[in-house]
Amino acid sequence: MTNKDKSIEKIRALIGTKQIYRIHFTYGNEMRFICVVADRSELSSSENLMAFNKIESYVGKHIYITVSERGSTYPSEDYVDFEWQDDFQEPDDSVKDYRLRFVKIPIKNIEFIEEQARWE
């Protein structure tokens, strides 16, 4: 099983039957976005704030190395210096884990919501 396959399994286990959505919102004068895990029914609210589970990724830096073993030298690649990123990274070999973080965004700041990905 590849690291990408493991990443996909982790994301499926984390989100269950929910989907990943990209919430575009204004922060000051800037347009920003975050990726959240939600049911479609959770994307509307009569309150002033909307609460979401934002998804974050544990991602490593891609490096190229030269490996020497048994008298042979060959190029290889690896991922090092893993750290939590404030955003969602699509499953691939660089992603080791995912986590959810609770956030609230004022409804007046939300510009639009779009579906990010399906993990069926």
N, C-alpha and C. Protein backbone atom coordinates (compact mmCIF):
# COMPACT_ATOMS: atom_id res chain seq x y z
N MET A 1 0.85 -1.17 0.00
CA MET A 1 0.00 0.00 0.00
C MET A 1 0.90 1.24 0.00
N THR A 2 0.63 2.18 -0.91
CA THR A 2 1.44 3.40 -1.00
C THR A 2 1.05 4.39 0.09
N ASN A 3 1.91 5.39 0.29
CA ASN A 3 1.58 6.44 1.26
C ASN A 3 0.31 7.18 0.85
N LYS A 4 0.12 7.35 -0.46
CA LYS A 4 -1.10 8.01 -0.94
C LYS A 4 -2.32 7.21 -0.55
N ASP A 5 -2.27 5.89 -0.71
CA ASP A 5 -3.39 5.03 -0.31
C ASP A 5 -3.67 5.15 1.19
N LYS A 6 -2.61 5.20 1.99
CA LYS A 6 -2.78 5.37 3.44
C LYS A 6 -3.41 6.72 3.75
N SER A 7 -3.01 7.77 3.03
CA SER A 7 -3.59 9.10 3.23
C SER A 7 -5.08 9.09 2.91
N ILE A 8 -5.45 8.43 1.83
CA ILE A 8 -6.86 8.35 1.45
C ILE A 8 -7.66 7.60 2.51
N GLU A 9 -7.11 6.51 3.04
CA GLU A 9 -7.79 5.77 4.12
C GLU A 9 -7.97 6.64 5.35
N LYS A 10 -6.95 7.41 5.71
CA LYS A 10 -7.04 8.28 6.88
C LYS A 10 -8.10 9.35 6.71
N ILE A 11 -8.15 9.95 5.52
CA ILE A 11 -9.14 11.00 5.29
C ILE A 11 -10.55 10.41 5.29
N ARG A 12 -10.71 9.23 4.72
CA ARG A 12 -12.03 8.58 4.74
C ARG A 12 -12.48 8.28 6.16
N ALA A 13 -11.57 7.78 6.99
CA ALA A 13 -11.91 7.48 8.38
C ALA A 13 -12.25 8.76 9.15
N LEU A 14 -11.56 9.84 8.85
CA LEU A 14 -11.77 11.09 9.57
C LEU A 14 -13.09 11.75 9.21
N ILE A 15 -13.45 11.74 7.93
CA ILE A 15 -14.66 12.47 7.53
C ILE A 15 -15.91 11.61 7.51
N GLY A 16 -15.76 10.30 7.49
CA GLY A 16 -16.93 9.42 7.50
C GLY A 16 -17.81 9.66 6.29
N THR A 17 -19.09 9.94 6.53
CA THR A 17 -20.04 10.15 5.43
C THR A 17 -20.13 11.61 5.00
N LYS A 18 -19.37 12.47 5.63
CA LYS A 18 -19.40 13.90 5.30
C LYS A 18 -18.54 14.18 4.07
N GLN A 19 -18.56 15.41 3.62
CA GLN A 19 -17.78 15.84 2.45
C GLN A 19 -16.84 16.97 2.86
N ILE A 20 -15.89 17.26 1.98
CA ILE A 20 -14.99 18.38 2.19
C ILE A 20 -15.46 19.54 1.32
N TYR A 21 -15.63 20.70 1.96
CA TYR A 21 -16.07 21.90 1.27
C TYR A 21 -15.02 22.99 1.44
N ARG A 22 -14.94 23.85 0.46
CA ARG A 22 -14.05 25.02 0.53
C ARG A 22 -14.93 26.23 0.83
N ILE A 23 -14.66 26.88 1.95
CA ILE A 23 -15.40 28.06 2.37
C ILE A 23 -14.57 29.29 1.99
N HIS A 24 -15.09 30.11 1.09
CA HIS A 24 -14.42 31.35 0.70
C HIS A 24 -15.01 32.48 1.53
N PHE A 25 -14.16 33.25 2.17
CA PHE A 25 -14.65 34.32 3.05
C PHE A 25 -13.69 35.50 3.01
N THR A 26 -14.18 36.63 3.46
CA THR A 26 -13.34 37.83 3.53
C THR A 26 -12.79 37.96 4.94
N TYR A 27 -11.55 38.39 5.01
CA TYR A 27 -10.88 38.65 6.28
C TYR A 27 -10.18 39.99 6.09
N GLY A 28 -10.75 41.03 6.69
CA GLY A 28 -10.26 42.37 6.39
C GLY A 28 -10.61 42.68 4.94
N ASN A 29 -9.62 43.04 4.16
CA ASN A 29 -9.83 43.32 2.73
C ASN A 29 -9.41 42.16 1.85
N GLU A 30 -9.02 41.03 2.44
CA GLU A 30 -8.53 39.89 1.69
C GLU A 30 -9.58 38.80 1.56
N MET A 31 -9.54 38.11 0.41
CA MET A 31 -10.37 36.92 0.23
C MET A 31 -9.52 35.72 0.62
N ARG A 32 -10.03 34.87 1.49
CA ARG A 32 -9.33 33.67 1.95
C ARG A 32 -10.26 32.48 1.81
N PHE A 33 -9.70 31.30 2.02
CA PHE A 33 -10.55 30.10 2.05
C PHE A 33 -9.96 29.11 3.04
N ILE A 34 -10.84 28.24 3.54
CA ILE A 34 -10.44 27.10 4.35
C ILE A 34 -11.23 25.90 3.85
N CYS A 35 -10.72 24.71 4.11
CA CYS A 35 -11.43 23.48 3.78
C CYS A 35 -12.02 22.92 5.06
N VAL A 36 -13.29 22.55 4.99
CA VAL A 36 -14.00 22.06 6.16
C VAL A 36 -14.66 20.73 5.84
N VAL A 37 -14.95 19.98 6.90
CA VAL A 37 -15.68 18.72 6.79
C VAL A 37 -17.09 18.98 7.30
N ALA A 38 -18.10 18.70 6.45
CA ALA A 38 -19.47 18.99 6.84
C ALA A 38 -20.46 18.17 6.01
N ASP A 39 -21.67 18.05 6.54
CA ASP A 39 -22.81 17.60 5.75
C ASP A 39 -23.37 18.82 5.04
N ARG A 40 -24.02 18.61 3.92
CA ARG A 40 -24.62 19.74 3.19
C ARG A 40 -25.58 20.52 4.10
N SER A 41 -26.31 19.81 4.97
CA SER A 41 -27.28 20.46 5.86
C SER A 41 -26.61 21.38 6.89
N GLU A 42 -25.33 21.20 7.14
CA GLU A 42 -24.61 22.03 8.12
C GLU A 42 -24.10 23.33 7.52
N LEU A 43 -24.33 23.54 6.23
CA LEU A 43 -23.78 24.70 5.55
C LEU A 43 -24.72 25.90 5.54
N SER A 44 -25.73 25.87 6.37
CA SER A 44 -26.61 27.03 6.52
C SER A 44 -26.91 27.21 8.00
N SER A 45 -27.12 28.46 8.38
CA SER A 45 -27.36 28.75 9.80
C SER A 45 -28.17 30.02 9.93
N SER A 46 -28.99 30.08 10.96
CA SER A 46 -29.75 31.29 11.24
C SER A 46 -29.02 32.17 12.25
N GLU A 47 -27.87 31.72 12.70
CA GLU A 47 -27.06 32.47 13.67
C GLU A 47 -26.16 33.46 12.93
N ASN A 48 -25.44 34.29 13.67
CA ASN A 48 -24.49 35.24 13.08
C ASN A 48 -23.17 34.58 12.72
N LEU A 49 -22.88 33.43 13.36
CA LEU A 49 -21.64 32.71 13.10
C LEU A 49 -21.96 31.31 12.59
N MET A 50 -21.10 30.81 11.71
CA MET A 50 -21.21 29.42 11.29
C MET A 50 -20.03 28.67 11.86
N ALA A 51 -20.29 27.49 12.43
CA ALA A 51 -19.24 26.68 13.04
C ALA A 51 -18.88 25.55 12.07
N PHE A 52 -17.57 25.31 11.95
CA PHE A 52 -17.07 24.28 11.03
C PHE A 52 -15.96 23.48 11.68
N ASN A 53 -15.72 22.29 11.15
CA ASN A 53 -14.53 21.50 11.47
C ASN A 53 -13.57 21.67 10.31
N LYS A 54 -12.58 22.53 10.51
CA LYS A 54 -11.58 22.79 9.48
C LYS A 54 -10.61 21.62 9.44
N ILE A 55 -10.21 21.21 8.23
CA ILE A 55 -9.29 20.10 8.09
C ILE A 55 -7.88 20.63 7.84
N GLU A 56 -6.92 20.07 8.58
CA GLU A 56 -5.52 20.45 8.45
C GLU A 56 -4.71 19.21 8.10
N SER A 57 -3.55 19.41 7.49
CA SER A 57 -2.72 18.30 6.99
C SER A 57 -1.35 18.30 7.63
N TYR A 58 -0.81 17.10 7.87
CA TYR A 58 0.55 16.91 8.38
C TYR A 58 1.41 16.53 7.18
N VAL A 59 2.17 17.49 6.66
CA VAL A 59 2.83 17.35 5.37
C VAL A 59 4.34 17.48 5.52
N GLY A 60 5.06 16.67 4.74
CA GLY A 60 6.52 16.72 4.72
C GLY A 60 7.05 17.41 3.48
N LYS A 61 8.29 17.87 3.59
CA LYS A 61 8.97 18.51 2.46
C LYS A 61 9.60 17.43 1.58
N HIS A 62 9.48 17.61 0.30
CA HIS A 62 10.00 16.66 -0.67
C HIS A 62 11.48 16.93 -0.89
N ILE A 63 12.32 15.91 -0.74
CA ILE A 63 13.75 16.07 -0.99
C ILE A 63 14.24 14.97 -1.93
N TYR A 64 15.32 15.27 -2.64
CA TYR A 64 15.99 14.28 -3.48
C TYR A 64 17.32 13.96 -2.83
N ILE A 65 17.66 12.69 -2.76
CA ILE A 65 18.90 12.26 -2.14
C ILE A 65 19.61 11.25 -3.03
N THR A 66 20.87 11.05 -2.74
CA THR A 66 21.64 10.02 -3.42
C THR A 66 21.91 8.91 -2.42
N VAL A 67 21.56 7.70 -2.79
CA VAL A 67 21.71 6.55 -1.90
C VAL A 67 22.85 5.68 -2.41
N SER A 68 23.71 5.29 -1.49
CA SER A 68 24.81 4.38 -1.83
C SER A 68 24.66 3.12 -1.00
N GLU A 69 24.57 1.98 -1.68
CA GLU A 69 24.53 0.72 -0.97
C GLU A 69 25.12 -0.38 -1.85
N ARG A 70 25.87 -1.21 -1.22
CA ARG A 70 26.51 -2.35 -1.89
C ARG A 70 27.26 -1.93 -3.16
N GLY A 71 27.98 -0.84 -3.08
CA GLY A 71 28.79 -0.39 -4.20
C GLY A 71 28.04 0.32 -5.30
N SER A 72 26.75 0.50 -5.17
CA SER A 72 25.95 1.20 -6.18
C SER A 72 25.45 2.53 -5.61
N THR A 73 25.34 3.50 -6.48
CA THR A 73 24.79 4.80 -6.11
C THR A 73 23.62 5.09 -7.04
N TYR A 74 22.51 5.53 -6.46
CA TYR A 74 21.34 5.83 -7.27
C TYR A 74 20.54 6.96 -6.62
N PRO A 75 19.80 7.74 -7.44
CA PRO A 75 18.98 8.82 -6.87
C PRO A 75 17.72 8.25 -6.22
N SER A 76 17.26 8.94 -5.22
CA SER A 76 16.04 8.55 -4.54
C SER A 76 15.34 9.82 -4.06
N GLU A 77 14.15 9.66 -3.55
CA GLU A 77 13.42 10.79 -3.00
C GLU A 77 12.76 10.38 -1.70
N ASP A 78 12.50 11.38 -0.86
CA ASP A 78 11.91 11.11 0.44
C ASP A 78 11.18 12.36 0.91
N TYR A 79 10.48 12.24 2.04
CA TYR A 79 9.79 13.37 2.66
C TYR A 79 10.32 13.51 4.08
N VAL A 80 10.67 14.75 4.45
CA VAL A 80 11.24 15.02 5.76
C VAL A 80 10.58 16.26 6.36
N ASP A 81 10.95 16.57 7.60
CA ASP A 81 10.49 17.78 8.29
C ASP A 81 8.97 17.94 8.23
N PHE A 82 8.26 16.91 8.66
CA PHE A 82 6.80 16.97 8.65
C PHE A 82 6.32 18.01 9.64
N GLU A 83 5.29 18.76 9.25
CA GLU A 83 4.70 19.75 10.14
C GLU A 83 3.23 19.94 9.78
N TRP A 84 2.45 20.41 10.77
CA TRP A 84 1.04 20.65 10.54
C TRP A 84 0.88 21.92 9.72
N GLN A 85 0.09 21.82 8.65
CA GLN A 85 -0.22 22.97 7.82
C GLN A 85 -1.65 23.38 8.08
N ASP A 86 -1.90 24.65 7.97
CA ASP A 86 -3.19 25.22 8.28
C ASP A 86 -4.24 24.95 7.20
N ASP A 87 -3.88 24.17 6.19
CA ASP A 87 -4.81 23.94 5.10
C ASP A 87 -4.88 22.47 4.73
N PHE A 88 -5.78 22.15 3.82
CA PHE A 88 -5.99 20.79 3.38
C PHE A 88 -5.11 20.49 2.18
N GLN A 89 -4.36 19.41 2.28
CA GLN A 89 -3.52 18.93 1.18
C GLN A 89 -4.16 17.66 0.65
N GLU A 90 -4.39 17.60 -0.65
CA GLU A 90 -4.95 16.39 -1.26
C GLU A 90 -4.08 15.19 -0.88
N PRO A 91 -4.68 14.01 -0.69
CA PRO A 91 -3.88 12.83 -0.33
C PRO A 91 -2.80 12.53 -1.38
N ASP A 92 -1.58 12.43 -0.92
CA ASP A 92 -0.46 11.99 -1.77
C ASP A 92 0.63 11.47 -0.84
N ASP A 93 1.79 11.16 -1.39
CA ASP A 93 2.86 10.57 -0.59
C ASP A 93 3.43 11.50 0.47
N SER A 94 3.22 12.82 0.33
CA SER A 94 3.79 13.77 1.28
C SER A 94 2.95 13.93 2.54
N VAL A 95 1.71 13.43 2.54
CA VAL A 95 0.79 13.63 3.67
C VAL A 95 0.83 12.42 4.59
N LYS A 96 1.10 12.68 5.89
CA LYS A 96 1.12 11.59 6.86
C LYS A 96 -0.17 11.49 7.67
N ASP A 97 -0.84 12.63 7.87
CA ASP A 97 -2.01 12.61 8.74
C ASP A 97 -2.88 13.83 8.48
N TYR A 98 -4.09 13.77 9.05
CA TYR A 98 -5.04 14.87 8.99
C TYR A 98 -5.62 15.07 10.38
N ARG A 99 -6.10 16.28 10.65
CA ARG A 99 -6.82 16.53 11.89
C ARG A 99 -7.89 17.58 11.63
N LEU A 100 -8.86 17.64 12.54
CA LEU A 100 -9.93 18.62 12.45
C LEU A 100 -9.75 19.65 13.55
N ARG A 101 -10.04 20.89 13.22
CA ARG A 101 -9.98 21.98 14.20
C ARG A 101 -11.27 22.78 14.09
N PHE A 102 -11.89 23.04 15.22
CA PHE A 102 -13.15 23.77 15.28
C PHE A 102 -12.91 25.25 15.02
N VAL A 103 -13.66 25.84 14.07
CA VAL A 103 -13.56 27.27 13.78
C VAL A 103 -14.96 27.84 13.59
N LYS A 104 -15.06 29.15 13.79
CA LYS A 104 -16.31 29.87 13.53
C LYS A 104 -16.01 31.03 12.59
N ILE A 105 -16.92 31.27 11.65
CA ILE A 105 -16.77 32.36 10.70
C ILE A 105 -18.07 33.16 10.70
N PRO A 106 -17.98 34.48 10.78
CA PRO A 106 -19.21 35.30 10.68
C PRO A 106 -19.88 35.08 9.32
N ILE A 107 -21.19 34.86 9.35
CA ILE A 107 -21.94 34.60 8.11
C ILE A 107 -21.76 35.74 7.12
N LYS A 108 -21.73 36.97 7.60
CA LYS A 108 -21.61 38.12 6.69
C LYS A 108 -20.29 38.11 5.91
N ASN A 109 -19.28 37.37 6.40
CA ASN A 109 -17.98 37.32 5.72
C ASN A 109 -17.89 36.19 4.70
N ILE A 110 -18.81 35.24 4.72
CA ILE A 110 -18.76 34.10 3.80
C ILE A 110 -19.25 34.56 2.42
N GLU A 111 -18.40 34.39 1.44
CA GLU A 111 -18.73 34.78 0.07
C GLU A 111 -19.41 33.63 -0.68
N PHE A 112 -18.80 32.44 -0.67
CA PHE A 112 -19.44 31.29 -1.29
C PHE A 112 -18.79 30.00 -0.77
N ILE A 113 -19.49 28.88 -1.00
CA ILE A 113 -19.06 27.56 -0.55
C ILE A 113 -19.08 26.63 -1.75
N GLU A 114 -18.01 25.84 -1.91
CA GLU A 114 -17.96 24.88 -3.01
C GLU A 114 -17.47 23.53 -2.50
N GLU A 115 -17.92 22.47 -3.14
CA GLU A 115 -17.46 21.14 -2.76
C GLU A 115 -16.03 20.96 -3.24
N GLN A 116 -15.18 20.46 -2.35
CA GLN A 116 -13.75 20.31 -2.66
C GLN A 116 -13.44 18.95 -3.25
N ALA A 117 -13.88 17.89 -2.60
CA ALA A 117 -13.48 16.54 -3.05
C ALA A 117 -14.48 15.52 -2.53
N ARG A 118 -14.52 14.39 -3.20
CA ARG A 118 -15.35 13.26 -2.74
C ARG A 118 -14.43 12.10 -2.43
N TRP A 119 -14.66 11.46 -1.30
CA TRP A 119 -13.83 10.32 -0.88
C TRP A 119 -14.72 9.13 -0.68
N GLU A 120 -15.23 8.59 -1.76
CA GLU A 120 -16.15 7.46 -1.69
C GLU A 120 -15.43 6.17 -1.99
